Amino acid sequence: MKHSYIGEAITRIEDERLLSGKGKYIDDLKLPGMAAMAIFRSPHAHAYINNIDISQALEVKGVLDVFCADHLDALPSIPLRLAPFPGFERYLQKPIAVNKVRYVGEPIAVVVAENRYIAEDALDLLSVEFTALPAITTVDQAISGKNLIHEETGENIATHYTVSRGNSDYAFANAGYTRKERFVTNRHGAVPLETRGLIAEFDPVKPLLRLHGATKVNFFNRRHLSDAFRLKEEEVELIETDVGGGFGARGELYPEEYLVPMASRRVGRPVKWIEDRRENLSAMNHSRDIIVEIEIAATKTGKLLGMRGTVLGDMGAYVRTNGGVVPSKAAQFLPGPYRIEAFSCDVQFLITNKTPVGTYRGPGRFEANFCRERMIDLMAADLDLDPAAVRIENLMTPSELPYRIGELVPGDPDATFDEGDHPGALKRLLEEADYDKWKNRQGEIIDGHAYGLGIACFIESSAAGPPESAVVSVAPNGSIEVKTGASSVGQGTETGLAQICADYLDIDIKRIIVRHGSTTLLPSGGGTFHSRNTVMAGNATRIASETLKQRAIELAALRWNCPTNDLIYINGSVQNTTDVLSLEELAAFAATRHETLSATGTFDNEKKLSYSYGAHAALAAIDLETGVVVIKKYFLTEEIGRALNPALVQGQAVGGVVQGLGGTLLDHMIYDENGQLLTGSFADYLLPTSSNLPEITAITLEESPSKLNPMGFKGAGEGGIVAVAAAVGNAVALALKPYNIAITELPLTPDRLRASLRKTGN
Amino acid sequence: MMETVHKIKLTVNDTLREFTAEARMTLADCLREKLDLTGTHLGCEHGVCGACTVIVDGKSIRSCLMFAVQANGSTVTTVEGLAENGILSPLQEAFRDNYALQCGFCTPGMLTTADAFLKENPSPSRSEVESAISGNICRCTGYISIVDAILDAATRLAEKGDK
Amino acid sequence: MKPAKFKYLYPSTIEETLECAFDHGEDVRFLAGGQSLVPMMNFRVATPEVLVDLNGIRELQKILIDDTGNIHIGAMTRTRTLETDNSIGTANPLLAEATKHIAHVQIRNRGTIGGSLAHADPAAELPGIILACDAEIYLQSPTRSRSVAAKDFFQGVFVTDIAQKELLIKVVMPAWPVERFWAFLEVARREGDFALVGVASWFDVDKSGRISDARVVAIGVSDRPVRLKGAEAQLSDQLPNSETFERASKAANSGITPTHDIHASAEYRREVSEVLVRRTLNEAWKRG
């Protein structure tokens, strides 16, 4: 087989339609008879609902239906998909508020009308009476339990556990150096540019529920929605359209995945619901709201001996499908790629009157890396050691890998960091970032700005979850279709899988169409999360392609009435010594036998995650008088095993860095003491833009191909974001070295930095 | 409240279009709903994200902040009007060749903004391009490839002009 | 986020506009560029029953420099025009510079000077420049015409001296001496955002080399743009040099109680306004 596409930076197949405005996102879809839905959402963070008066809303011309919990039968609970720790089952959310609201934005009533303008007119006429309750907006308030958000549970602690490896008490008792700090990571979130949207067509007679606008984990969601609506799985179809970004937050089961089908069932028409931005900021999963108290133990010369800590995760008002991942991964990744034999961590999951939390790119890792890398730099400063040298001394070396990290998430005892060269990745970064030039110039003032070069190391897992499937088939006209259960949220799935199929079938990539995500495409699929597509869907496509080649040979053997051993597959055709049969001809032949030329491939990595790793460096320039931080240059190295498409890998890295800069300097979901979301629009919730961006150098390393799949891939979707707060935090701390201020809380706003400088008399 | 319905006539992508709409219907919604031009996207409906940017009478503007009735008699270009006879324009090709899109949701607004910008400033510096698109939010690419694409497009357009 | 219903009117003269306003009860609003009003309408925090679109009134779009050098700017002049028009750049370079900081080009293509002044966001650039330049704002209602000095026009957060049914017609900026020293700087979270703090400074120097007149205006520190009279007093009759500018910056906040919000504390605004006073004065001097 001659490889011609895998590893090449080919331009994307998706782009032609997206560039021409021919993408079909959920709001672009129009179905005959379609009605529009709007949701009345709670203006209170915590309140009893005394009365809901829908009468005036019902009278608006063009309104088809108004309903709330009172109009519905037994309401299902939104299930847990990942990290289903015992205790969480007490805090699941119903799709609509029942007697009580627990966060601003919680759905209370639904309006269905001829169009969204009318639906919003009706929302204005809904009248709801509340008895407001005190809002719990901090983890301390949650822990105290003075006011209960879910009274029947008797507490606001959804669950609580301790994980450990080695003997941390011993390590701390015998350490020449210890230090303890508290770090706060800001609540912020995925905030994709396209808000969520769904269209439900509920036909009770067939019966069939078709839900458009689904993505990420469609087969899982279908299983649960079919349960909830008392349908068989095959009576529920989840259809994927073009998607405007997911970043972990889109595609999970939300209240609306239930409410939109309910609305369609009630009015007997297709119903479309498109979230507006105001809703999105309070209704789509928030993330990263974690406080970590961390203590490290080391020798006087900076050799790490142990680490212990407490992770407090603010889960919001309910535990949603994957909320538990965030704090649990923060704890698991706290020790990172370092030789830290003794580690223990107490993890608490707190319920507050805020939007529920779910995963956002690099969940838990962004936070863990910030804490741990800051601690390492603090230790380096205390012991007068070079931060890079300390890391090289403490990073695990190739001979120490693979390394079983211990059961740092309950129920996951086998997590194993695979082979790799962590010091090598760091050294490469230090070279690129010209670390030697900067290491003795930290804090130097250039042009009125204090400069610092901060570094951070990371390790990141990918490819979790169930097996993935692909079906490759050849049409009689010669076009090749790849169908997969994986989703595309914009990362280039159609191109990546086509590259793989084209190489393994030895054909021109232009013949291939990739269809993804929808449950109508194939019997089962694993979905897209945790940067798993390249590994899981990629290998499934490979297997399906190889199986297809076999089938082609078998078909040719039948056609030529000869043994398969006499035949070879080459150049998209099967050949014997004299004749050639193309895939197109073989497909036509199969059709005469009432068969299709197709094959299925399933890839199961048996829950063995791949681990990418590397290092980041940020060169920060700080205007001491205004507290404004500008990142001048950003570097990262990322070992991903093998790049399927280097340009797309680069896009993930750079995109991740910029999102990470937002999370470090700008993004912040701010609540007041009454649980009101103060950042309710883009005027106040700030996302990074094209101005004041650094030069970004992202180096993809392919020196350590994964041994867990024959193509050597590891996921590459999150390495760009996970160490940004860490590197930038360290850069700012080094730039401000002379002023001895704490860099322990995100985001690093001008206001916060000036307040810290002011406190130390600057 | 009296329902005011207006007759609106405007030239969209070189074609005269006519429709009626309530005064409160935005240009963005009319393009998408009445004219089936769904390439223009809604990302915030308060003028910050730039996904809805279209070109009206030669100027890039937020179509979510203009009522369709205000565009009566105007000339509008949307992303669907950028390709020439179904062939991607040099700007669109530059986006593709520089990997300047991932999910594609911000892309129409980026393209119309860049198209109008390059007409006013055919030979921009890098920082001028960064400033020109600073009112367009992208969550996927991190902007650098978009800036590269616009600079590349400037070169391609200049070469095309030279021919 | 769809707006509530309204009646839409599209007059083509000032006279027609005032008749519309007169005829249609209390809940009438004028639609200028729409870059501030329409978001409010989309959020339904503004729900006017009648919207009078000013975009067709040619008389309001004119710019004129009269024979004494005063600049008459029609209320519907787009901020993009203020940014790019050569005659504005020459006639009042401070104004042209400040407009570069207003939001983004797509907003400036529609936003107007009249709309910005009438909206009176305390962190907006144009109110600050108008105050710094001692401009006069001309208003017309169905019953009278009048002008208001900038210093009396801005009265609070989103509050101005405009009475019900009054239309902002034009802004007249006094002639700007070509020898004037000036600068504008702001600190914002991102390019194009509302200023956390912004300062516009100008001063004139007489034949003896001393500062004969000065204005230092801050935006984003209070409920309206404010003249930092403490700073101005320190400049009066002084030699323009870094020691003078330092004294002016230290006196900047006397009498000012800065505001606090989620983006910056009062203390931050106080501190940084002093920094920007010093920086603008130094930059102005260097520019000359």
mmCIF file of N, CA, C and O in Angstrom, chain A residues 549-594:
data_model
loop_
_atom_site.group_PDB
_atom_site.id
_atom_site.type_symbol
_atom_site.label_atom_id
_atom_site.label_comp_id
_atom_site.label_asym_id
_atom_site.label_seq_id
_atom_site.Cartn_x
_atom_site.Cartn_y
_atom_site.Cartn_z
ATOM 1 N N LYS A 549 -11.397 -4.547 1.529
ATOM 2 C CA LYS A 549 -10.453 -5.065 0.532
ATOM 3 C C LYS A 549 -10.591 -6.589 0.421
ATOM 4 O O LYS A 549 -10.593 -7.154 -0.666
ATOM 5 N N GLN A 550 -10.705 -7.213 1.602
ATOM 6 C CA GLN A 550 -10.892 -8.663 1.632
ATOM 7 C C GLN A 550 -12.150 -9.068 0.869
ATOM 8 O O GLN A 550 -12.153 -9.998 0.075
ATOM 9 N N ARG A 551 -13.205 -8.348 1.152
ATOM 10 C CA ARG A 551 -14.497 -8.642 0.495
ATOM 11 C C ARG A 551 -14.365 -8.453 -1.010
ATOM 12 O O ARG A 551 -14.923 -9.212 -1.800
ATOM 13 N N ALA A 552 -13.622 -7.414 -1.390
ATOM 14 C CA ALA A 552 -13.427 -7.155 -2.828
ATOM 15 C C ALA A 552 -12.718 -8.342 -3.475
ATOM 16 O O ALA A 552 -13.090 -8.803 -4.566
ATOM 17 N N ILE A 553 -11.709 -8.828 -2.790
ATOM 18 C CA ILE A 553 -10.962 -9.977 -3.309
ATOM 19 C C ILE A 553 -11.886 -11.193 -3.411
ATOM 20 O O ILE A 553 -11.892 -11.911 -4.432
ATOM 21 N N GLU A 554 -12.667 -11.387 -2.370
ATOM 22 C CA GLU A 554 -13.588 -12.524 -2.390
ATOM 23 C C GLU A 554 -14.591 -12.406 -3.539
ATOM 24 O O GLU A 554 -14.901 -13.386 -4.218
ATOM 25 N N LEU A 555 -15.091 -11.230 -3.750
ATOM 26 C CA LEU A 555 -16.039 -11.017 -4.845
ATOM 27 C C LEU A 555 -15.370 -11.269 -6.195
ATOM 28 O O LEU A 555 -15.950 -11.873 -7.099
ATOM 29 N N ALA A 556 -14.163 -10.782 -6.334
ATOM 30 C CA ALA A 556 -13.444 -10.989 -7.608
ATOM 31 C C ALA A 556 -13.207 -12.476 -7.833
ATOM 32 O O ALA A 556 -13.323 -12.974 -8.962
ATOM 33 N N ALA A 557 -12.870 -13.176 -6.743
ATOM 34 C CA ALA A 557 -12.641 -14.622 -6.857
ATOM 35 C C ALA A 557 -13.898 -15.333 -7.338
ATOM 36 O O ALA A 557 -13.838 -16.243 -8.165
ATOM 37 N N LEU A 558 -15.025 -14.885 -6.823
ATOM 38 C CA LEU A 558 -16.294 -15.451 -7.279
ATOM 39 C C LEU A 558 -16.508 -15.142 -8.745
ATOM 40 O O LEU A 558 -16.908 -15.989 -9.533
ATOM 41 N N ARG A 559 -16.251 -13.923 -9.083
ATOM 42 C CA ARG A 559 -16.468 -13.442 -10.459
ATOM 43 C C ARG A 559 -15.597 -14.192 -11.464
ATOM 44 O O ARG A 559 -16.011 -14.547 -12.556
ATOM 45 N N TRP A 560 -14.334 -14.393 -11.049
ATOM 46 C CA TRP A 560 -13.389 -15.054 -11.938
ATOM 47 C C TRP A 560 -13.289 -16.554 -11.691
ATOM 48 O O TRP A 560 -12.532 -17.248 -12.370
ATOM 49 N N ASN A 561 -14.049 -16.984 -10.684
ATOM 50 C CA ASN A 561 -14.046 -18.390 -10.336
ATOM 51 C C ASN A 561 -12.619 -18.915 -10.120
ATOM 52 O O ASN A 561 -12.154 -19.843 -10.799
ATOM 53 N N CYS A 562 -11.933 -18.257 -9.210
ATOM 54 C CA CYS A 562 -10.563 -18.679 -8.921
ATOM 55 C C CYS A 562 -10.320 -18.567 -7.430
ATOM 56 O O CYS A 562 -11.127 -17.971 -6.731
ATOM 57 N N PRO A 563 -9.247 -19.165 -6.922
ATOM 58 C CA PRO A 563 -8.978 -19.013 -5.483
ATOM 59 C C PRO A 563 -8.552 -17.582 -5.163
ATOM 60 O O PRO A 563 -7.925 -16.909 -5.989
ATOM 61 N N THR A 564 -8.869 -17.145 -3.953
ATOM 62 C CA THR A 564 -8.508 -15.771 -3.570
ATOM 63 C C THR A 564 -6.999 -15.607 -3.525
ATOM 64 O O THR A 564 -6.480 -14.523 -3.758
ATOM 65 N N ASN A 565 -6.277 -16.701 -3.271
ATOM 66 C CA ASN A 565 -4.813 -16.613 -3.207
ATOM 67 C C ASN A 565 -4.186 -16.118 -4.482
ATOM 68 O O ASN A 565 -3.072 -15.606 -4.485
ATOM 69 N N ASP A 566 -4.853 -16.292 -5.591
ATOM 70 C CA ASP A 566 -4.308 -15.871 -6.883
ATOM 71 C C ASP A 566 -4.435 -14.370 -7.107
ATOM 72 O O ASP A 566 -3.967 -13.860 -8.134
ATOM 73 N N LEU A 567 -5.102 -13.704 -6.198
ATOM 74 C CA LEU A 567 -5.458 -12.302 -6.461
ATOM 75 C C LEU A 567 -4.730 -11.327 -5.545
ATOM 76 O O LEU A 567 -4.370 -11.676 -4.423
ATOM 77 N N ILE A 568 -4.499 -10.138 -6.061
ATOM 78 C CA ILE A 568 -3.972 -9.069 -5.197
ATOM 79 C C ILE A 568 -4.874 -7.838 -5.315
ATOM 80 O O ILE A 568 -5.536 -7.621 -6.327
ATOM 81 N N TYR A 569 -4.849 -7.032 -4.252
ATOM 82 C CA TYR A 569 -5.589 -5.765 -4.264
ATOM 83 C C TYR A 569 -4.578 -4.639 -4.429
ATOM 84 O O TYR A 569 -3.595 -4.549 -3.689
ATOM 85 N N ILE A 570 -4.796 -3.826 -5.418
ATOM 86 C CA ILE A 570 -3.863 -2.707 -5.610
ATOM 87 C C ILE A 570 -4.587 -1.601 -6.354
ATOM 88 O O ILE A 570 -5.444 -1.862 -7.205
ATOM 89 N N ASN A 571 -4.292 -0.334 -5.968
ATOM 90 C CA ASN A 571 -4.850 0.798 -6.723
ATOM 91 C C ASN A 571 -6.365 0.790 -6.821
ATOM 92 O O ASN A 571 -6.932 1.101 -7.866
ATOM 93 N N GLY A 572 -7.017 0.406 -5.759
ATOM 94 C CA GLY A 572 -8.478 0.439 -5.780
ATOM 95 C C GLY A 572 -9.074 -0.625 -6.671
ATOM 96 O O GLY A 572 -10.190 -0.473 -7.163
ATOM 97 N N SER A 573 -8.342 -1.695 -6.922
ATOM 98 C CA SER A 573 -8.894 -2.758 -7.763
ATOM 99 C C SER A 573 -8.286 -4.088 -7.364
ATOM 100 O O SER A 573 -7.287 -4.146 -6.660
ATOM 101 N N VAL A 574 -8.922 -5.154 -7.846
ATOM 102 C CA VAL A 574 -8.386 -6.494 -7.606
ATOM 103 C C VAL A 574 -7.821 -7.000 -8.937
ATOM 104 O O VAL A 574 -8.452 -6.826 -9.991
ATOM 105 N N GLN A 575 -6.669 -7.607 -8.846
ATOM 106 C CA GLN A 575 -6.015 -8.038 -10.092
ATOM 107 C C GLN A 575 -5.556 -9.485 -9.997
ATOM 108 O O GLN A 575 -5.135 -9.961 -8.959
ATOM 109 N N ASN A 576 -5.699 -10.181 -11.131
ATOM 110 C CA ASN A 576 -4.963 -11.446 -11.278
ATOM 111 C C ASN A 576 -3.868 -11.190 -12.305
ATOM 112 O O ASN A 576 -3.578 -10.040 -12.621
ATOM 113 N N THR A 577 -3.286 -12.214 -12.839
ATOM 114 C CA THR A 577 -2.139 -11.986 -13.724
ATOM 115 C C THR A 577 -2.543 -11.266 -15.008
ATOM 116 O O THR A 577 -1.723 -10.596 -15.641
ATOM 117 N N THR A 578 -3.800 -11.359 -15.381
ATOM 118 C CA THR A 578 -4.189 -10.752 -16.670
ATOM 119 C C THR A 578 -5.285 -9.695 -16.571
ATOM 120 O O THR A 578 -5.369 -8.808 -17.423
ATOM 121 N N ASP A 579 -6.132 -9.818 -15.543
ATOM 122 C CA ASP A 579 -7.327 -8.952 -15.509
ATOM 123 C C ASP A 579 -7.371 -8.039 -14.294
ATOM 124 O O ASP A 579 -6.707 -8.279 -13.278
ATOM 125 N N VAL A 580 -8.190 -7.019 -14.450
ATOM 126 C CA VAL A 580 -8.398 -6.061 -13.348
ATOM 127 C C VAL A 580 -9.895 -5.861 -13.151
ATOM 128 O O VAL A 580 -10.633 -5.722 -14.123
ATOM 129 N N LEU A 581 -10.307 -5.845 -11.919
ATOM 130 C CA LEU A 581 -11.690 -5.461 -11.605
ATOM 131 C C LEU A 581 -11.644 -4.307 -10.626
ATOM 132 O O LEU A 581 -11.103 -4.438 -9.528
ATOM 133 N N SER A 582 -12.197 -3.186 -11.020
ATOM 134 C CA SER A 582 -12.177 -2.022 -10.116
ATOM 135 C C SER A 582 -13.222 -2.206 -9.023
ATOM 136 O O SER A 582 -14.141 -3.009 -9.147
ATOM 137 N N LEU A 583 -13.086 -1.411 -7.984
ATOM 138 C CA LEU A 583 -14.071 -1.423 -6.897
ATOM 139 C C LEU A 583 -15.461 -1.126 -7.450
ATOM 140 O O LEU A 583 -16.451 -1.731 -7.041
ATOM 141 N N GLU A 584 -15.496 -0.230 -8.408
ATOM 142 C CA GLU A 584 -16.776 0.148 -9.034
ATOM 143 C C GLU A 584 -17.414 -1.058 -9.718
ATOM 144 O O GLU A 584 -18.594 -1.346 -9.539
ATOM 145 N N GLU A 585 -16.585 -1.787 -10.455
ATOM 146 C CA GLU A 585 -17.108 -2.962 -11.152
ATOM 147 C C GLU A 585 -17.511 -4.043 -10.158
ATOM 148 O O GLU A 585 -18.516 -4.732 -10.344
ATOM 149 N N LEU A 586 -16.729 -4.183 -9.113
ATOM 150 C CA LEU A 586 -17.058 -5.186 -8.106
ATOM 151 C C LEU A 586 -18.347 -4.828 -7.378
ATOM 152 O O LEU A 586 -19.133 -5.714 -7.026
ATOM 153 N N ALA A 587 -18.558 -3.555 -7.163
ATOM 154 C CA ALA A 587 -19.805 -3.129 -6.522
ATOM 155 C C ALA A 587 -20.991 -3.444 -7.421
ATOM 156 O O ALA A 587 -22.040 -3.898 -6.957
ATOM 157 N N ALA A 588 -20.817 -3.174 -8.699
ATOM 158 C CA ALA A 588 -21.894 -3.490 -9.656
ATOM 159 C C ALA A 588 -22.143 -4.987 -9.669
ATOM 160 O O ALA A 588 -23.287 -5.454 -9.708
ATOM 161 N N PHE A 589 -21.064 -5.759 -9.609
ATOM 162 C CA PHE A 589 -21.187 -7.216 -9.581
ATOM 163 C C PHE A 589 -21.943 -7.648 -8.328
ATOM 164 O O PHE A 589 -22.829 -8.502 -8.374
ATOM 165 N N ALA A 590 -21.578 -7.055 -7.190
ATOM 166 C CA ALA A 590 -22.263 -7.389 -5.939
ATOM 167 C C ALA A 590 -23.759 -7.106 -6.072
ATOM 168 O O ALA A 590 -24.590 -7.885 -5.606
ATOM 169 N N ALA A 591 -24.076 -5.994 -6.723
ATOM 170 C CA ALA A 591 -25.491 -5.623 -6.873
ATOM 171 C C ALA A 591 -26.269 -6.671 -7.645
ATOM 172 O O ALA A 591 -27.430 -6.943 -7.343
ATOM 173 N N THR A 592 -25.615 -7.313 -8.633
ATOM 174 C CA THR A 592 -26.315 -8.358 -9.400
ATOM 175 C C THR A 592 -26.632 -9.551 -8.509
ATOM 176 O O THR A 592 -27.517 -10.343 -8.810
ATOM 177 N N ARG A 593 -25.871 -9.663 -7.422
ATOM 178 C CA ARG A 593 -26.127 -10.754 -6.489
ATOM 179 C C ARG A 593 -26.987 -10.280 -5.318
ATOM 180 O O ARG A 593 -27.095 -10.974 -4.291
ATOM 181 N N HIS A 594 -27.559 -9.070 -5.463
ATOM 182 C CA HIS A 594 -28.353 -8.459 -4.397
ATOM 183 C C HIS A 594 -27.544 -8.283 -3.126
ATOM 184 O O HIS A 594 -28.049 -8.465 -2.017
#
